[in-house]
Coordinates of C-alpha atoms in Angstrom, one line a residue:
M1 CA -7.7 -20.8 30.7
N2 CA -5.6 -19.3 27.9
N3 CA -7.1 -17.8 24.8
L4 CA -6.1 -20.6 22.5
K5 CA -7.5 -23.2 24.9
L6 CA -10.7 -21.2 25.3
F7 CA -11.1 -20.9 21.5
M8 CA -10.7 -24.7 21.1
I9 CA -13.2 -25.5 23.8
M10 CA -15.8 -23.0 22.5
T11 CA -15.4 -24.2 18.9
M12 CA -15.8 -27.8 20.0
L13 CA -18.9 -27.0 22.0
R14 CA -20.5 -25.3 19.1
A15 CA -19.7 -28.0 16.6
T16 CA -21.2 -30.5 19.1
I17 CA -24.4 -28.5 19.3
L18 CA -24.9 -29.0 15.6
A19 CA -24.1 -32.7 15.7
V20 CA -25.7 -33.9 18.9
G21 CA -29.3 -33.9 17.5
S22 CA -28.4 -37.0 15.6
L23 CA -27.3 -39.0 18.7
V24 CA -29.4 -41.9 19.7
F25 CA -31.8 -41.0 22.6
S26 CA -31.3 -43.4 25.4
A27 CA -31.5 -41.4 28.7
S28 CA -35.3 -41.9 29.2
A29 CA -36.5 -44.2 26.4
D30 CA -34.8 -47.1 24.7
Q31 CA -35.4 -46.0 21.1
S32 CA -33.5 -46.8 17.9
S33 CA -34.5 -43.4 16.5
S34 CA -32.7 -40.1 17.1
V35 CA -34.1 -37.4 19.3
R36 CA -34.7 -35.2 16.2
E37 CA -36.5 -38.0 14.4
L38 CA -38.8 -38.7 17.3
L39 CA -39.6 -35.0 17.7
L40 CA -40.4 -34.6 14.1
A41 CA -42.6 -37.7 14.0
R42 CA -44.4 -36.3 17.0
N43 CA -45.6 -33.4 14.9
A44 CA -48.3 -35.6 13.4
E45 CA -50.1 -35.2 16.7
F46 CA -50.5 -31.5 16.1
N47 CA -51.8 -31.4 12.5
E48 CA -54.8 -29.2 12.2
E49 CA -57.9 -31.3 11.8
L50 CA -61.6 -31.4 12.6
I51 CA -62.1 -35.0 13.9
R52 CA -65.5 -36.7 14.3
V53 CA -65.0 -38.6 17.5
S54 CA -68.5 -40.1 17.7
E55 CA -72.0 -39.6 16.4
H56 CA -72.4 -36.3 18.3
V57 CA -68.8 -35.3 19.2
Y58 CA -66.4 -33.3 17.1
T59 CA -62.9 -32.2 18.2
V60 CA -60.6 -29.7 16.6
V61 CA -56.9 -30.5 17.1
G62 CA -53.7 -28.6 16.0
V63 CA -55.0 -25.1 16.7
G64 CA -53.5 -23.1 19.5
T65 CA -52.5 -25.2 22.5
G66 CA -54.9 -28.1 22.5
P67 CA -58.1 -29.8 21.5
V68 CA -61.5 -28.1 21.8
S69 CA -64.6 -30.4 21.6
M70 CA -68.2 -29.8 20.5
I71 CA -71.0 -32.0 21.6
V72 CA -74.1 -31.5 19.4
G73 CA -77.5 -31.8 21.0
D74 CA -80.9 -31.3 19.6
E75 CA -81.3 -27.9 21.1
G76 CA -77.7 -26.6 20.8
L77 CA -74.1 -27.2 21.6
V78 CA -71.9 -27.9 24.5
I79 CA -68.2 -26.9 24.2
V80 CA -65.6 -28.7 26.3
D81 CA -62.6 -26.3 26.9
T82 CA -61.9 -23.3 24.7
N83 CA -58.1 -23.1 24.0
I84 CA -55.8 -20.3 25.0
D85 CA -57.1 -17.0 23.5
L86 CA -59.8 -15.4 21.4
A87 CA -57.9 -15.8 18.1
A88 CA -57.6 -19.6 18.6
G89 CA -61.2 -19.8 19.8
K90 CA -62.5 -18.0 16.7
K91 CA -60.5 -20.2 14.4
I92 CA -61.9 -23.4 16.1
L93 CA -65.5 -22.0 16.0
A94 CA -65.2 -21.5 12.3
E95 CA -64.4 -25.2 11.9
F96 CA -67.4 -26.1 14.0
R97 CA -69.6 -23.9 11.9
K98 CA -68.9 -26.1 9.0
I99 CA -70.9 -28.8 10.8
T100 CA -73.7 -26.8 12.6
H101 CA -74.9 -23.3 13.4
K102 CA -76.7 -24.3 16.5
P103 CA -76.3 -22.0 19.5
T104 CA -73.8 -22.6 22.3
K105 CA -75.8 -23.6 25.3
A106 CA -72.9 -24.4 27.6
I107 CA -69.2 -24.4 28.0
I108 CA -67.4 -26.7 30.4
F109 CA -63.9 -25.9 31.7
T110 CA -62.1 -29.1 32.7
H111 CA -59.8 -26.9 34.9
G112 CA -58.6 -23.4 35.3
H113 CA -55.4 -23.3 33.2
V114 CA -55.5 -20.5 30.7
D115 CA -54.7 -22.7 27.7
H116 CA -58.1 -24.3 28.3
T117 CA -60.2 -21.2 29.2
G118 CA -58.7 -18.2 27.4
G119 CA -60.8 -18.6 24.2
A120 CA -64.2 -18.8 25.9
E121 CA -65.4 -15.4 24.5
A122 CA -65.4 -16.9 21.0
F123 CA -68.1 -19.4 21.9
L124 CA -70.2 -17.3 24.2
Q125 CA -73.7 -16.3 23.3
E126 CA -76.5 -14.9 25.4
G127 CA -77.5 -17.3 28.1
T128 CA -74.6 -19.7 27.7
Q129 CA -73.8 -21.6 30.9
I130 CA -70.2 -22.0 31.9
W131 CA -69.6 -25.0 34.1
A132 CA -66.5 -25.8 36.3
R133 CA -65.7 -27.1 39.8
E134 CA -66.4 -24.8 42.8
N135 CA -62.6 -24.5 43.4
F136 CA -62.0 -23.3 39.9
G137 CA -58.5 -21.8 39.6
A138 CA -57.3 -23.4 42.8
E139 CA -53.7 -24.0 41.6
D140 CA -52.8 -20.4 41.4
V141 CA -54.4 -19.2 44.7
P142 CA -51.5 -20.2 47.1
L143 CA -48.9 -18.6 44.8
E144 CA -50.9 -15.4 44.4
Q145 CA -51.6 -15.1 48.1
A146 CA -47.9 -15.5 48.9
G147 CA -46.8 -13.0 46.3
V148 CA -44.8 -15.6 44.3
T149 CA -43.9 -14.2 40.9
I150 CA -40.8 -16.3 39.8
T151 CA -43.1 -18.9 38.3
R152 CA -43.9 -16.4 35.5
Q153 CA -40.2 -16.2 34.4
R154 CA -39.8 -20.0 34.8
G155 CA -43.0 -20.5 32.8
I156 CA -41.7 -18.3 30.0
R157 CA -38.5 -20.4 30.0
H158 CA -40.3 -23.7 29.9
G159 CA -42.7 -22.6 27.2
G160 CA -39.9 -21.2 25.0
I161 CA -41.9 -18.0 24.6
L162 CA -38.8 -15.8 23.9
L163 CA -36.9 -18.2 21.7
P164 CA -36.6 -17.9 17.9
R165 CA -39.1 -20.1 16.1
D166 CA -36.4 -22.3 14.7
D167 CA -35.2 -23.2 18.2
I168 CA -38.5 -25.0 19.0
V169 CA -39.6 -28.2 17.4
H170 CA -42.7 -28.3 19.6
L171 CA -43.4 -28.5 23.3
G172 CA -44.2 -32.2 23.6
V173 CA -48.0 -32.0 23.7
G174 CA -48.5 -29.1 21.3
R175 CA -46.7 -26.6 19.0
R176 CA -45.5 -23.5 20.7
Y177 CA -48.3 -20.9 20.5
I178 CA -47.7 -17.3 21.7
P179 CA -51.1 -16.0 23.0
S180 CA -52.5 -12.9 21.3
S181 CA -52.4 -11.2 24.8
L182 CA -48.7 -10.9 24.5
G183 CA -48.7 -9.0 21.2
N184 CA -52.2 -7.9 20.1
D185 CA -54.6 -6.4 22.7
T186 CA -57.4 -6.3 20.1
N187 CA -57.8 -10.1 20.6
L188 CA -58.2 -9.9 24.3
A189 CA -61.6 -10.5 25.9
A190 CA -63.0 -7.1 26.7
A191 CA -64.1 -8.1 30.2
G192 CA -61.0 -10.0 31.1
P193 CA -60.9 -13.7 31.9
I194 CA -64.3 -15.5 31.6
K195 CA -65.5 -16.9 34.9
P196 CA -67.8 -19.9 35.4
T197 CA -71.5 -19.1 35.9
H198 CA -72.2 -22.6 37.3
T199 CA -70.1 -24.6 39.7
F200 CA -70.5 -27.8 41.6
S201 CA -68.9 -29.1 44.8
G202 CA -68.6 -32.7 45.9
D203 CA -67.8 -35.7 43.8
Q204 CA -69.9 -35.1 40.7
Q205 CA -72.8 -33.3 39.1
T206 CA -75.1 -34.4 36.3
I207 CA -76.3 -31.6 34.1
H208 CA -79.0 -31.5 31.4
V209 CA -78.4 -28.9 28.7
A210 CA -79.1 -28.7 25.0
D211 CA -81.1 -31.9 25.4
L212 CA -77.9 -33.6 26.4
T213 CA -77.1 -35.4 29.7
L214 CA -73.5 -35.0 30.9
K215 CA -71.8 -36.1 34.1
L216 CA -69.1 -33.9 35.5
V217 CA -66.8 -35.7 37.9
A218 CA -64.3 -34.2 40.3
A219 CA -60.9 -35.7 39.2
N220 CA -58.0 -34.3 41.1
G221 CA -54.7 -34.8 39.3
E222 CA -52.8 -32.3 37.3
T223 CA -54.8 -29.7 39.2
K224 CA -57.0 -29.7 42.3
D225 CA -59.9 -28.2 40.2
Q226 CA -59.7 -30.8 37.5
L227 CA -62.9 -32.6 36.3
Y228 CA -63.7 -35.1 33.6
V229 CA -66.8 -35.0 31.4
W230 CA -68.6 -38.3 30.8
Y231 CA -71.0 -38.3 27.9
E232 CA -72.6 -41.7 28.3
A233 CA -74.8 -41.6 25.2
D234 CA -71.8 -41.8 22.9
R235 CA -69.5 -43.3 25.6
V236 CA -67.0 -40.5 25.3
V237 CA -64.8 -39.3 28.2
F238 CA -63.1 -35.9 28.2
S239 CA -60.2 -36.2 30.5
G240 CA -58.9 -32.7 30.8
D241 CA -55.1 -32.7 31.5
N242 CA -55.2 -35.9 33.5
F243 CA -54.4 -37.6 30.2
Y244 CA -52.5 -36.7 27.0
K245 CA -50.1 -38.7 24.9
S246 CA -46.9 -38.1 26.9
W247 CA -45.5 -38.9 30.4
P248 CA -47.7 -36.6 32.5
N249 CA -46.5 -33.5 34.1
L250 CA -46.6 -34.8 37.6
Y251 CA -44.4 -31.8 38.4
P252 CA -44.1 -28.8 36.0
I253 CA -40.6 -27.2 36.0
R254 CA -42.2 -23.7 36.0
G255 CA -43.1 -24.5 39.6
T256 CA -46.4 -25.2 41.5
G257 CA -47.7 -26.8 44.6
Y258 CA -47.7 -30.6 44.9
R259 CA -49.9 -32.4 42.4
D260 CA -51.5 -35.3 44.2
V261 CA -50.3 -38.3 42.3
Y262 CA -52.3 -40.8 44.4
A263 CA -55.5 -38.9 43.6
W264 CA -54.4 -38.7 39.9
I265 CA -54.2 -42.5 39.8
H266 CA -57.7 -42.7 41.4
S267 CA -59.1 -40.3 38.8
L268 CA -57.7 -42.4 35.9
S269 CA -59.3 -45.5 37.4
A270 CA -62.6 -43.7 37.7
M271 CA -62.5 -42.8 34.0
L272 CA -61.6 -46.4 33.1
N273 CA -64.6 -47.6 35.2
E274 CA -66.9 -45.6 32.9
N275 CA -66.0 -48.1 30.1
P276 CA -65.4 -45.3 27.6
H277 CA -65.2 -46.1 23.9
H278 CA -63.5 -42.8 23.0
L279 CA -61.1 -40.6 25.0
V280 CA -60.5 -36.9 24.3
G281 CA -57.4 -35.8 26.2
G282 CA -56.3 -32.3 27.3
H283 CA -53.7 -32.3 24.6
T284 CA -52.8 -34.4 21.5
R285 CA -55.3 -36.2 19.3
P286 CA -58.3 -38.3 20.6
V287 CA -58.0 -42.0 21.2
I288 CA -60.7 -43.8 19.3
G289 CA -62.1 -47.3 19.9
E290 CA -63.0 -49.2 23.1
A291 CA -60.1 -51.6 23.1
N292 CA -57.6 -48.8 22.2
V293 CA -58.9 -46.6 25.0
R294 CA -58.8 -49.3 27.6
K295 CA -55.3 -50.3 26.7
T296 CA -54.0 -46.7 26.5
L297 CA -55.7 -45.4 29.6
G298 CA -54.9 -48.6 31.5
N299 CA -51.2 -48.4 30.7
Y300 CA -51.1 -44.7 31.5
R301 CA -52.7 -45.3 34.9
D302 CA -50.5 -48.4 35.7
A303 CA -47.3 -46.7 34.7
I304 CA -47.9 -43.7 37.1
K305 CA -49.0 -46.2 39.8
Y306 CA -45.8 -48.1 39.4
V307 CA -43.6 -45.0 39.8
F308 CA -45.7 -43.8 42.7
E309 CA -45.6 -47.1 44.6
K310 CA -41.9 -47.7 43.8
T311 CA -41.1 -44.2 45.1
I312 CA -42.9 -44.9 48.3
E313 CA -41.2 -48.2 48.6
G314 CA -37.8 -46.6 48.2
M315 CA -38.6 -43.8 50.6
N316 CA -39.5 -46.3 53.3
K317 CA -36.1 -47.9 52.7
G318 CA -34.5 -44.5 53.5
L319 CA -33.5 -43.6 49.9
T320 CA -33.0 -40.0 49.1
P321 CA -34.5 -38.3 45.9
N322 CA -31.3 -38.7 43.9
A323 CA -31.3 -42.5 44.6
L324 CA -35.0 -42.8 44.1
V325 CA -34.8 -41.5 40.6
E326 CA -32.8 -44.7 39.8
Y327 CA -34.8 -47.0 42.0
A328 CA -38.2 -46.1 40.5
R329 CA -37.2 -46.5 36.8
L330 CA -40.1 -47.4 34.5
P331 CA -40.1 -51.0 33.3
E332 CA -39.3 -51.6 29.7
E333 CA -43.0 -52.4 28.9
Y334 CA -43.9 -48.8 29.6
R335 CA -40.8 -47.1 28.3
Q336 CA -41.3 -48.3 24.8
L337 CA -44.8 -46.8 24.5
D338 CA -44.9 -43.6 22.6
Y339 CA -47.7 -42.1 24.7
L340 CA -45.6 -42.6 27.8
L341 CA -42.3 -41.1 26.5
P342 CA -41.2 -37.9 28.3
Y343 CA -42.3 -35.5 25.6
Y344 CA -43.8 -33.1 28.2
G345 CA -43.5 -34.4 31.8
H346 CA -40.7 -36.6 33.0
P347 CA -40.7 -39.6 35.5
D348 CA -37.6 -38.2 37.3
W349 CA -39.4 -35.0 38.1
G350 CA -42.4 -37.0 39.3
V351 CA -40.3 -39.0 41.7
R352 CA -38.8 -35.9 43.2
S353 CA -42.1 -34.3 43.5
I354 CA -43.7 -37.3 45.2
F355 CA -40.9 -37.3 47.8
N356 CA -41.1 -33.5 48.5
G357 CA -44.9 -33.4 48.4
L358 CA -45.3 -36.1 50.9
V359 CA -42.4 -35.6 53.4
G360 CA -40.9 -32.2 52.5
W361 CA -37.5 -31.0 51.5
F362 CA -35.4 -32.9 54.0
D363 CA -34.1 -36.1 52.4
G364 CA -33.3 -37.8 55.7
N365 CA -29.5 -37.4 55.4
P366 CA -28.3 -35.3 58.4
T367 CA -25.5 -33.9 56.1
N368 CA -28.3 -31.9 54.4
L369 CA -29.8 -30.4 57.5
F370 CA -27.5 -27.4 57.3
P371 CA -25.6 -27.6 54.0
L372 CA -22.9 -25.3 52.8
T373 CA -24.0 -22.3 50.8
P374 CA -23.2 -22.5 47.1
N375 CA -20.3 -20.2 47.5
E376 CA -18.9 -22.1 50.4
E377 CA -19.2 -25.4 48.6
A378 CA -17.6 -24.0 45.5
M379 CA -14.6 -22.8 47.5
Q380 CA -14.2 -26.3 49.1
V381 CA -14.5 -28.1 45.7
A382 CA -12.0 -25.7 44.2
E383 CA -9.5 -26.4 47.0
L384 CA -10.1 -30.1 46.6
A385 CA -9.3 -29.7 42.9
G386 CA -6.1 -27.8 43.6
G387 CA -7.5 -24.3 43.2
E388 CA -9.7 -22.4 40.8
K389 CA -7.4 -22.9 37.9
S390 CA -7.5 -26.6 38.4
L391 CA -11.2 -26.5 38.6
R392 CA -11.3 -24.7 35.3
R393 CA -9.1 -27.4 33.8
S394 CA -11.6 -30.0 35.2
F395 CA -14.4 -28.1 33.4
E396 CA -12.4 -28.2 30.1
Q397 CA -11.7 -31.9 30.6
A398 CA -15.4 -32.6 31.2
V399 CA -16.3 -30.8 28.0
E400 CA -13.6 -32.7 26.0
N401 CA -14.9 -36.0 27.5
K402 CA -18.5 -35.0 26.5
Q403 CA -19.5 -35.2 30.2
Y404 CA -21.9 -32.3 29.7
Q405 CA -24.0 -32.6 32.9
W406 CA -20.8 -32.7 35.0
A407 CA -19.4 -29.7 33.0
L408 CA -22.7 -27.9 33.8
Q409 CA -22.3 -28.5 37.5
L410 CA -18.6 -27.5 37.4
S411 CA -19.6 -24.2 35.6
D412 CA -21.9 -23.4 38.6
Y413 CA -19.0 -23.8 41.0
L414 CA -16.8 -21.5 38.8
L415 CA -19.6 -18.9 38.6
A416 CA -20.1 -19.0 42.4
L417 CA -16.4 -18.2 42.8
S418 CA -16.3 -15.6 40.0
P419 CA -19.8 -14.2 39.4
G420 CA -20.1 -12.6 36.0
D421 CA -17.2 -14.5 34.5
R422 CA -18.0 -14.0 30.8
V423 CA -15.9 -17.0 29.6
I424 CA -17.7 -19.4 31.8
M425 CA -21.1 -17.9 31.2
L426 CA -20.7 -18.3 27.5
A427 CA -19.3 -21.9 27.9
K428 CA -22.2 -22.8 30.2
A429 CA -24.7 -21.4 27.5
D430 CA -23.1 -23.7 24.9
V431 CA -23.3 -26.7 27.2
L432 CA -27.0 -26.0 27.9
D433 CA -27.6 -25.9 24.1
I434 CA -25.9 -29.3 23.7
L435 CA -28.0 -30.8 26.5
A436 CA -31.1 -29.3 25.0
E437 CA -30.5 -31.0 21.6
G438 CA -30.1 -34.4 23.4
R439 CA -33.4 -34.1 25.3
L440 CA -36.8 -35.4 24.1
N441 CA -38.6 -33.4 26.7
G442 CA -40.1 -30.2 25.2
T443 CA -40.1 -28.1 28.4
A444 CA -36.6 -29.1 29.3
R445 CA -35.3 -28.2 25.8
S446 CA -37.0 -24.9 26.0
Y447 CA -35.8 -24.2 29.5
Y448 CA -32.2 -25.0 28.6
R449 CA -32.2 -22.9 25.5
T450 CA -33.9 -19.9 27.1
Y451 CA -31.5 -19.9 30.0
A452 CA -28.6 -20.1 27.5
M453 CA -30.0 -17.1 25.7
E454 CA -30.3 -15.2 29.0
L455 CA -26.6 -15.9 29.8
R456 CA -25.5 -14.6 26.4
Q457 CA -27.6 -11.5 26.7
A458 CA -26.1 -10.9 30.2
V459 CA -22.6 -11.1 28.7
K460 CA -23.5 -8.6 26.0

């Protein structure tokens, strides 16, 4: 690759990065709006507001990482989830104090993710009960026991934690929020993470607190410790992360154990069977009104069910994950719904996760029982192309033809053959930025951009 050709390729790539955000998004949703327009319109979900959901339920949205709800009883308050850190928790409590100064009698954690539990200290008072399922925090246990740490780095990438603010529009189900624990230890809870004081096992537990009667229901889905809260008096269901306005994160690209999609579908059906009039999700704004809730939650459940059943159908036909992604495409009736667009999770990732979670890594093709190593495959591809120089020309051609995914894959072959090649590393970074601009999915955009930043830092 001569210097003039390199200059032309890199210049074209960087010009494309600036322009690609105005392209029509069609990869995962048939929309007439551009990616950037959809992302900017999505910001309306994250405006800070104290919302009165029902007679006794108030929810603060737009602070930190997700909604926090207050149920007002005669004798005190019950708080459902507490956001990510003490700073966010205090800000939300200040909003609730505009309504009432009653004491907090109980906190309910819908699951163990820190973005729902980290702000608990802000709401704690003497004698406050903290309720969760008995297996609270179950998702992290296998990883911790095995000593897996790579998920931290991948989590930083998918959350865009290290990126400049201007590089992040939002993360699909909330604005990027960097916890105080990463920069200001004075905001950390003195005793560390707050643990439940009360747990339940089995299918459900009815609790009576603050003169309120609440049903806590085991609801496996995004996590194995997930529950939903049913407040029958006001017909409000608090779903935790089994619902938010986006295609769900059936598989998070930061990495985790299999999320049981079959159980997730069952949990959504159980919530529907309560006949809720209002729905407070784990992220994004509440859904208000019986008809609206039934339609939204029903479509959400049915869309996941379609992908699950279609994936199983294709698996039984012998299709491999790459083929299943095409086979289990969502029907148009679901793809056009804003609350099922892939802002956060992605159907393709869900299909792959279902396959791997149920039958493991082997796709059934004997070719893949003992595949070539990346380096061996790269050498064979280079030879097929006529040598490494020809492979580089193929990379240039892919960029010129705007075949960016193919260019990305070719860059990996070139880097396998010549690790540390500064030219290809920088070109790959530019391609990643182009792909990021064309993606609606918040975590994919952040992962692409962070990885591109890491490549440029490695070159420096």
